[in-house]
């Protein structure tokens, strides 16, 4: 597609660069599929079937195949060198744009990058990747509110999104995003609180706080419908909720 853009660690794997013309070959294996669901099986000892257990997802395995056509052999080898170095330390962003909403995932190398020199100016390549977080993400949001101004939260993904909430001000406070979270660790001027709703961890000034919660009903932001959030505080509180469109 003319408007397709695929990047790994910010480098375009489609389109024209100094090193040549990059093109995707075939589909992006594993990208538009769901990752494998998994659950702990618990058989009913005196009954049929099994007990229902939570469904989790395994790692997302991605294989990207493409070609590069360069103006000469030297530039082709430069392109090959770039390919073998892209994302070699892991935790790099793989982004796909031009097929519905923009989506990205953080990926690690899964196997060696393979290059095949077909002519002096043309090569095929294959990049095997693994996303240990199997979810894909899109547009990011930073919604601001306070104890007197409640924000509305919304995202266009297909599955619930887990926010990270930053709170500044003074005193103790209670948050409600589809569930109550009461923080007994007082806010101090100049020391922000950060609540990671996926892990349930509270940090103050970047340091983990133990025992700073009296109620901890952490819930995600559901897709497709606006949801209200409110915060009450014994002093003052300003809040920023960060999250992204989330897909599986």
PDB file of N, CA, C and O in Angstrom, residues 4-15 17 22 28 31 60 62-66 79-97 103-114 125-131:
ATOM      1  N   UNK A   4       1.585   2.722   3.467  1.00  0.00           N
ATOM      2  CA  UNK A   4       2.064   1.805   4.495  1.00  0.00           C
ATOM      3  C   UNK A   4       3.384   2.288   5.065  1.00  0.00           C
ATOM      4  O   UNK A   4       4.271   2.745   4.344  1.00  0.00           O
ATOM      5  N   UNK A   5       3.519   2.174   6.385  1.00  0.00           N
ATOM      6  CA  UNK A   5       4.782   2.457   7.047  1.00  0.00           C
ATOM      7  C   UNK A   5       5.004   1.385   8.107  1.00  0.00           C
ATOM      8  O   UNK A   5       4.170   1.189   8.984  1.00  0.00           O
ATOM      9  N   UNK A   6       6.129   0.693   8.004  1.00  0.00           N
ATOM     10  CA  UNK A   6       6.538  -0.280   9.012  1.00  0.00           C
ATOM     11  C   UNK A   6       7.915   0.133   9.488  1.00  0.00           C
ATOM     12  O   UNK A   6       8.826   0.353   8.671  1.00  0.00           O
ATOM     13  N   UNK A   7       8.087   0.271  10.805  1.00  0.00           N
ATOM     14  CA  UNK A   7       9.389   0.649  11.350  1.00  0.00           C
ATOM     15  C   UNK A   7       9.778  -0.305  12.468  1.00  0.00           C
ATOM     16  O   UNK A   7       8.934  -0.869  13.155  1.00  0.00           O
ATOM     17  N   UNK A   8      11.083  -0.465  12.642  1.00  0.00           N
ATOM     18  CA  UNK A   8      11.647  -1.204  13.773  1.00  0.00           C
ATOM     19  C   UNK A   8      12.717  -0.329  14.393  1.00  0.00           C
ATOM     20  O   UNK A   8      13.668   0.075  13.708  1.00  0.00           O
ATOM     21  N   UNK A   9      12.519  -0.006  15.661  1.00  0.00           N
ATOM     22  CA  UNK A   9      13.443   0.894  16.362  1.00  0.00           C
ATOM     23  C   UNK A   9      13.578   2.224  15.627  1.00  0.00           C
ATOM     24  O   UNK A   9      14.652   2.825  15.577  1.00  0.00           O
ATOM     25  N   UNK A  10      12.467   2.674  15.006  1.00  0.00           N
ATOM     26  CA  UNK A  10      12.441   3.956  14.313  1.00  0.00           C
ATOM     27  C   UNK A  10      12.930   3.921  12.888  1.00  0.00           C
ATOM     28  O   UNK A  10      12.814   4.930  12.165  1.00  0.00           O
ATOM     29  N   UNK A  11      13.498   2.787  12.429  1.00  0.00           N
ATOM     30  CA  UNK A  11      14.024   2.718  11.063  1.00  0.00           C
ATOM     31  C   UNK A  11      12.951   2.168  10.128  1.00  0.00           C
ATOM     32  O   UNK A  11      12.344   1.126  10.419  1.00  0.00           O
ATOM     33  N   UNK A  12      12.698   2.819   8.982  1.00  0.00           N
ATOM     34  CA  UNK A  12      11.627   2.370   8.083  1.00  0.00           C
ATOM     35  C   UNK A  12      12.011   1.103   7.320  1.00  0.00           C
ATOM     36  O   UNK A  12      13.071   1.036   6.692  1.00  0.00           O
ATOM     37  N   UNK A  13      11.129   0.110   7.384  1.00  0.00           N
ATOM     38  CA  UNK A  13      11.281  -1.124   6.621  1.00  0.00           C
ATOM     39  C   UNK A  13      10.430  -1.103   5.357  1.00  0.00           C
ATOM     40  O   UNK A  13      10.354  -2.106   4.636  1.00  0.00           O
ATOM     41  N   UNK A  14       9.782   0.019   5.100  1.00  0.00           N
ATOM     42  CA  UNK A  14       9.052   0.252   3.856  1.00  0.00           C
ATOM     43  C   UNK A  14       9.400   1.655   3.362  1.00  0.00           C
ATOM     44  O   UNK A  14       9.692   2.543   4.162  1.00  0.00           O
ATOM     45  N   UNK A  15       9.369   1.840   2.045  1.00  0.00           N
ATOM     46  CA  UNK A  15       9.633   3.158   1.490  1.00  0.00           C
ATOM     47  C   UNK A  15      11.071   3.316   1.030  1.00  0.00           C
ATOM     48  O   UNK A  15      11.822   2.344   0.854  1.00  0.00           O
ATOM     49  N   UNK A  17      14.908   4.971   1.481  1.00  0.00           N
ATOM     50  CA  UNK A  17      15.922   5.540   2.363  1.00  0.00           C
ATOM     51  C   UNK A  17      17.204   5.757   1.544  1.00  0.00           C
ATOM     52  O   UNK A  17      17.272   5.428   0.357  1.00  0.00           O
ATOM     53  N   UNK A  22      12.760  -0.096   0.183  1.00  0.00           N
ATOM     54  CA  UNK A  22      12.371  -1.194   1.072  1.00  0.00           C
ATOM     55  C   UNK A  22      10.914  -1.561   0.808  1.00  0.00           C
ATOM     56  O   UNK A  22      10.054  -0.690   0.683  1.00  0.00           O
ATOM     57  N   UNK A  28       2.556  -9.874   7.493  1.00  0.00           N
ATOM     58  CA  UNK A  28       3.426  -9.819   8.665  1.00  0.00           C
ATOM     59  C   UNK A  28       2.949 -10.927   9.598  1.00  0.00           C
ATOM     60  O   UNK A  28       1.961 -10.771  10.322  1.00  0.00           O
ATOM     61  N   UNK A  31       1.256 -10.744  13.331  1.00  0.00           N
ATOM     62  CA  UNK A  31       0.902  -9.379  13.733  1.00  0.00           C
ATOM     63  C   UNK A  31      -0.604  -9.182  13.834  1.00  0.00           C
ATOM     64  O   UNK A  31      -1.103  -8.609  14.799  1.00  0.00           O
ATOM     65  N   UNK A  60       3.753 -12.844  21.814  1.00  0.00           N
ATOM     66  CA  UNK A  60       3.395 -12.687  20.400  1.00  0.00           C
ATOM     67  C   UNK A  60       4.645 -12.904  19.550  1.00  0.00           C
ATOM     68  O   UNK A  60       5.649 -12.213  19.725  1.00  0.00           O
ATOM     69  N   UNK A  62       6.371 -12.723  15.928  1.00  0.00           N
ATOM     70  CA  UNK A  62       6.217 -11.936  14.697  1.00  0.00           C
ATOM     71  C   UNK A  62       7.366 -12.273  13.759  1.00  0.00           C
ATOM     72  O   UNK A  62       8.521 -12.385  14.184  1.00  0.00           O
ATOM     73  N   UNK A  63       7.048 -12.432  12.487  1.00  0.00           N
ATOM     74  CA  UNK A  63       8.086 -12.591  11.463  1.00  0.00           C
ATOM     75  C   UNK A  63       7.828 -11.583  10.357  1.00  0.00           C
ATOM     76  O   UNK A  63       6.754 -11.574   9.751  1.00  0.00           O
ATOM     77  N   UNK A  64       8.806 -10.722  10.121  1.00  0.00           N
ATOM     78  CA  UNK A  64       8.689  -9.715   9.067  1.00  0.00           C
ATOM     79  C   UNK A  64       9.637 -10.089   7.937  1.00  0.00           C
ATOM     80  O   UNK A  64      10.838 -10.290   8.156  1.00  0.00           O
ATOM     81  N   UNK A  65       9.097 -10.169   6.708  1.00  0.00           N
ATOM     82  CA  UNK A  65       9.900 -10.477   5.538  1.00  0.00           C
ATOM     83  C   UNK A  65       9.812  -9.316   4.548  1.00  0.00           C
ATOM     84  O   UNK A  65       8.736  -8.740   4.341  1.00  0.00           O
ATOM     85  N   UNK A  66      10.951  -8.991   3.950  1.00  0.00           N
ATOM     86  CA  UNK A  66      10.965  -7.877   3.008  1.00  0.00           C
ATOM     87  C   UNK A  66      12.112  -7.989   2.028  1.00  0.00           C
ATOM     88  O   UNK A  66      12.863  -8.976   2.012  1.00  0.00           O
ATOM     89  N   UNK A  79      22.688  -1.606   3.777  1.00  0.00           N
ATOM     90  CA  UNK A  79      21.337  -1.981   4.193  1.00  0.00           C
ATOM     91  C   UNK A  79      21.357  -3.281   4.986  1.00  0.00           C
ATOM     92  O   UNK A  79      20.660  -3.423   6.005  1.00  0.00           O
ATOM     93  N   UNK A  80      22.151  -4.259   4.541  1.00  0.00           N
ATOM     94  CA  UNK A  80      22.247  -5.526   5.259  1.00  0.00           C
ATOM     95  C   UNK A  80      22.820  -5.320   6.659  1.00  0.00           C
ATOM     96  O   UNK A  80      22.373  -5.951   7.625  1.00  0.00           O
ATOM     97  N   UNK A  81      23.791  -4.439   6.784  1.00  0.00           N
ATOM     98  CA  UNK A  81      24.352  -4.143   8.099  1.00  0.00           C
ATOM     99  C   UNK A  81      23.341  -3.503   9.029  1.00  0.00           C
ATOM    100  O   UNK A  81      23.303  -3.803  10.236  1.00  0.00           O
ATOM    101  N   UNK A  82      22.528  -2.616   8.486  1.00  0.00           N
ATOM    102  CA  UNK A  82      21.464  -2.006   9.287  1.00  0.00           C
ATOM    103  C   UNK A  82      20.493  -3.071   9.768  1.00  0.00           C
ATOM    104  O   UNK A  82      20.066  -3.092  10.935  1.00  0.00           O
ATOM    105  N   UNK A  83      20.111  -3.992   8.881  1.00  0.00           N
ATOM    106  CA  UNK A  83      19.154  -5.042   9.226  1.00  0.00           C
ATOM    107  C   UNK A  83      19.644  -5.885  10.390  1.00  0.00           C
ATOM    108  O   UNK A  83      18.886  -6.197  11.314  1.00  0.00           O
ATOM    109  N   UNK A  84      20.911  -6.299  10.342  1.00  0.00           N
ATOM    110  CA  UNK A  84      21.412  -7.185  11.389  1.00  0.00           C
ATOM    111  C   UNK A  84      21.573  -6.471  12.729  1.00  0.00           C
ATOM    112  O   UNK A  84      21.628  -7.132  13.770  1.00  0.00           O
ATOM    113  N   UNK A  85      21.613  -5.136  12.721  1.00  0.00           N
ATOM    114  CA  UNK A  85      21.766  -4.381  13.970  1.00  0.00           C
ATOM    115  C   UNK A  85      20.446  -3.912  14.558  1.00  0.00           C
ATOM    116  O   UNK A  85      20.376  -3.583  15.739  1.00  0.00           O
ATOM    117  N   UNK A  86      19.382  -3.870  13.739  1.00  0.00           N
ATOM    118  CA  UNK A  86      18.111  -3.321  14.233  1.00  0.00           C
ATOM    119  C   UNK A  86      17.585  -4.143  15.409  1.00  0.00           C
ATOM    120  O   UNK A  86      17.404  -5.355  15.316  1.00  0.00           O
ATOM    121  N   UNK A  87      17.342  -3.471  16.513  1.00  0.00           N
ATOM    122  CA  UNK A  87      16.721  -4.122  17.663  1.00  0.00           C
ATOM    123  C   UNK A  87      17.544  -5.211  18.293  1.00  0.00           C
ATOM    124  O   UNK A  87      17.008  -6.069  19.004  1.00  0.00           O
ATOM    125  N   UNK A  88      18.879  -5.194  18.116  1.00  0.00           N
ATOM    126  CA  UNK A  88      19.682  -6.339  18.559  1.00  0.00           C
ATOM    127  C   UNK A  88      19.741  -6.470  20.073  1.00  0.00           C
ATOM    128  O   UNK A  88      20.007  -7.556  20.587  1.00  0.00           O
ATOM    129  N   UNK A  89      19.481  -5.396  20.833  1.00  0.00           N
ATOM    130  CA  UNK A  89      19.471  -5.458  22.295  1.00  0.00           C
ATOM    131  C   UNK A  89      18.068  -5.618  22.866  1.00  0.00           C
ATOM    132  O   UNK A  89      17.888  -5.718  24.072  1.00  0.00           O
ATOM    133  N   UNK A  90      17.076  -5.617  22.007  1.00  0.00           N
ATOM    134  CA  UNK A  90      15.711  -5.843  22.471  1.00  0.00           C
ATOM    135  C   UNK A  90      15.045  -4.604  23.029  1.00  0.00           C
ATOM    136  O   UNK A  90      15.625  -3.515  23.103  1.00  0.00           O
ATOM    137  N   UNK A  91      13.774  -4.780  23.418  1.00  0.00           N
ATOM    138  CA  UNK A  91      12.939  -3.707  23.966  1.00  0.00           C
ATOM    139  C   UNK A  91      12.889  -2.521  23.014  1.00  0.00           C
ATOM    140  O   UNK A  91      13.061  -1.369  23.399  1.00  0.00           O
ATOM    141  N   UNK A  92      12.638  -2.828  21.718  1.00  0.00           N
ATOM    142  CA  UNK A  92      12.517  -1.800  20.700  1.00  0.00           C
ATOM    143  C   UNK A  92      11.107  -1.821  20.120  1.00  0.00           C
ATOM    144  O   UNK A  92      10.402  -2.823  20.198  1.00  0.00           O
ATOM    145  N   UNK A  93      10.711  -0.709  19.543  1.00  0.00           N
ATOM    146  CA  UNK A  93       9.330  -0.561  19.057  1.00  0.00           C
ATOM    147  C   UNK A  93       9.212  -1.049  17.616  1.00  0.00           C
ATOM    148  O   UNK A  93       9.973  -0.630  16.744  1.00  0.00           O
ATOM    149  N   UNK A  94       8.226  -1.927  17.396  1.00  0.00           N
ATOM    150  CA  UNK A  94       7.846  -2.361  16.056  1.00  0.00           C
ATOM    151  C   UNK A  94       6.499  -1.723  15.755  1.00  0.00           C
ATOM    152  O   UNK A  94       5.535  -1.933  16.501  1.00  0.00           O
ATOM    153  N   UNK A  95       6.423  -0.921  14.694  1.00  0.00           N
ATOM    154  CA  UNK A  95       5.234  -0.107  14.411  1.00  0.00           C
ATOM    155  C   UNK A  95       4.717  -0.406  13.011  1.00  0.00           C
ATOM    156  O   UNK A  95       5.513  -0.511  12.072  1.00  0.00           O
ATOM    157  N   UNK A  96       3.389  -0.527  12.900  1.00  0.00           N
ATOM    158  CA  UNK A  96       2.736  -0.757  11.609  1.00  0.00           C
ATOM    159  C   UNK A  96       1.665   0.307  11.418  1.00  0.00           C
ATOM    160  O   UNK A  96       0.779   0.470  12.273  1.00  0.00           O
ATOM    161  N   UNK A  97       1.722   1.002  10.284  1.00  0.00           N
ATOM    162  CA  UNK A  97       0.765   2.068   9.982  1.00  0.00           C
ATOM    163  C   UNK A  97       0.294   1.910   8.540  1.00  0.00           C
ATOM    164  O   UNK A  97       1.047   1.469   7.675  1.00  0.00           O
ATOM    165  N   UNK A 103      -0.644   0.791  15.018  1.00  0.00           N
ATOM    166  CA  UNK A 103      -0.422  -0.100  16.150  1.00  0.00           C
ATOM    167  C   UNK A 103       1.068  -0.375  16.304  1.00  0.00           C
ATOM    168  O   UNK A 103       1.801  -0.425  15.319  1.00  0.00           O
ATOM    169  N   UNK A 104       1.488  -0.574  17.569  1.00  0.00           N
ATOM    170  CA  UNK A 104       2.887  -0.876  17.831  1.00  0.00           C
ATOM    171  C   UNK A 104       3.008  -1.822  19.013  1.00  0.00           C
ATOM    172  O   UNK A 104       2.085  -1.963  19.817  1.00  0.00           O
ATOM    173  N   UNK A 105       4.166  -2.474  19.105  1.00  0.00           N
ATOM    174  CA  UNK A 105       4.478  -3.358  20.227  1.00  0.00           C
ATOM    175  C   UNK A 105       5.974  -3.265  20.501  1.00  0.00           C
ATOM    176  O   UNK A 105       6.769  -2.948  19.605  1.00  0.00           O
ATOM    177  N   UNK A 106       6.364  -3.551  21.737  1.00  0.00           N
ATOM    178  CA  UNK A 106       7.779  -3.606  22.087  1.00  0.00           C
ATOM    179  C   UNK A 106       8.267  -5.035  21.868  1.00  0.00           C
ATOM    180  O   UNK A 106       7.642  -5.996  22.340  1.00  0.00           O
ATOM    181  N   UNK A 107       9.381  -5.176  21.150  1.00  0.00           N
ATOM    182  CA  UNK A 107       9.808  -6.495  20.699  1.00  0.00           C
ATOM    183  C   UNK A 107      11.278  -6.754  21.039  1.00  0.00           C
ATOM    184  O   UNK A 107      12.069  -5.832  21.242  1.00  0.00           O
ATOM    185  N   UNK A 108      11.602  -8.059  21.075  1.00  0.00           N
ATOM    186  CA  UNK A 108      12.968  -8.545  21.233  1.00  0.00           C
ATOM    187  C   UNK A 108      13.311  -9.416  20.021  1.00  0.00           C
ATOM    188  O   UNK A 108      12.408  -9.961  19.376  1.00  0.00           O
ATOM    189  N   UNK A 109      14.601  -9.599  19.716  1.00  0.00           N
ATOM    190  CA  UNK A 109      14.961 -10.545  18.665  1.00  0.00           C
ATOM    191  C   UNK A 109      14.624 -11.972  19.098  1.00  0.00           C
ATOM    192  O   UNK A 109      14.883 -12.355  20.241  1.00  0.00           O
ATOM    193  N   UNK A 110      14.046 -12.756  18.206  1.00  0.00           N
ATOM    194  CA  UNK A 110      13.662 -14.145  18.505  1.00  0.00           C
ATOM    195  C   UNK A 110      14.634 -15.134  17.889  1.00  0.00           C
ATOM    196  O   UNK A 110      14.783 -16.257  18.388  1.00  0.00           O
ATOM    197  N   UNK A 111      15.294 -14.752  16.835  1.00  0.00           N
ATOM    198  CA  UNK A 111      16.262 -15.602  16.152  1.00  0.00           C
ATOM    199  C   UNK A 111      17.145 -14.681  15.314  1.00  0.00           C
ATOM    200  O   UNK A 111      16.968 -13.457  15.331  1.00  0.00           O
ATOM    201  N   UNK A 112      18.071 -15.252  14.595  1.00  0.00           N
ATOM    202  CA  UNK A 112      18.973 -14.426  13.794  1.00  0.00           C
ATOM    203  C   UNK A 112      18.234 -13.807  12.603  1.00  0.00           C
ATOM    204  O   UNK A 112      17.311 -14.400  12.045  1.00  0.00           O
ATOM    205  N   UNK A 113      18.650 -12.593  12.245  1.00  0.00           N
ATOM    206  CA  UNK A 113      18.149 -11.945  11.033  1.00  0.00           C
ATOM    207  C   UNK A 113      18.793 -12.631   9.834  1.00  0.00           C
ATOM    208  O   UNK A 113      20.019 -12.822   9.788  1.00  0.00           O
ATOM    209  N   UNK A 114      17.969 -13.008   8.861  1.00  0.00           N
ATOM    210  CA  UNK A 114      18.478 -13.719   7.685  1.00  0.00           C
ATOM    211  C   UNK A 114      18.431 -12.795   6.465  1.00  0.00           C
ATOM    212  O   UNK A 114      17.414 -12.154   6.201  1.00  0.00           O
ATOM    213  N   UNK A 125      15.116 -10.372   2.993  1.00  0.00           N
ATOM    214  CA  UNK A 125      15.488 -10.516   4.404  1.00  0.00           C
ATOM    215  C   UNK A 125      14.293 -11.000   5.223  1.00  0.00           C
ATOM    216  O   UNK A 125      13.140 -10.877   4.810  1.00  0.00           O
ATOM    217  N   UNK A 126      14.618 -11.545   6.381  1.00  0.00           N
ATOM    218  CA  UNK A 126      13.603 -12.024   7.323  1.00  0.00           C
ATOM    219  C   UNK A 126      14.047 -11.642   8.731  1.00  0.00           C
ATOM    220  O   UNK A 126      15.195 -11.893   9.118  1.00  0.00           O
ATOM    221  N   UNK A 127      13.119 -11.024   9.492  1.00  0.00           N
ATOM    222  CA  UNK A 127      13.416 -10.606  10.865  1.00  0.00           C
ATOM    223  C   UNK A 127      12.442 -11.311  11.809  1.00  0.00           C
ATOM    224  O   UNK A 127      11.249 -10.984  11.835  1.00  0.00           O
ATOM    225  N   UNK A 128      12.897 -12.279  12.616  1.00  0.00           N
ATOM    226  CA  UNK A 128      12.025 -12.926  13.597  1.00  0.00           C
ATOM    227  C   UNK A 128      12.021 -12.129  14.911  1.00  0.00           C
ATOM    228  O   UNK A 128      13.079 -11.818  15.465  1.00  0.00           O
ATOM    229  N   UNK A 129      10.831 -11.794  15.405  1.00  0.00           N
ATOM    230  CA  UNK A 129      10.685 -10.958  16.593  1.00  0.00           C
ATOM    231  C   UNK A 129       9.756 -11.629  17.600  1.00  0.00           C
ATOM    232  O   UNK A 129       8.944 -12.481  17.251  1.00  0.00           O
ATOM    233  N   UNK A 130       9.873 -11.184  18.856  1.00  0.00           N
ATOM    234  CA  UNK A 130       9.011 -11.700  19.916  1.00  0.00           C
ATOM    235  C   UNK A 130       8.610 -10.548  20.824  1.00  0.00           C
ATOM    236  O   UNK A 130       9.471  -9.799  21.300  1.00  0.00           O
ATOM    237  N   UNK A 131       7.304 -10.403  21.050  1.00  0.00           N
ATOM    238  CA  UNK A 131       6.792  -9.394  21.977  1.00  0.00           C
ATOM    239  C   UNK A 131       6.395 -10.100  23.269  1.00  0.00           C
ATOM    240  O   UNK A 131       5.412 -10.848  23.288  1.00  0.00           O
TER     241      UNK A 131
END
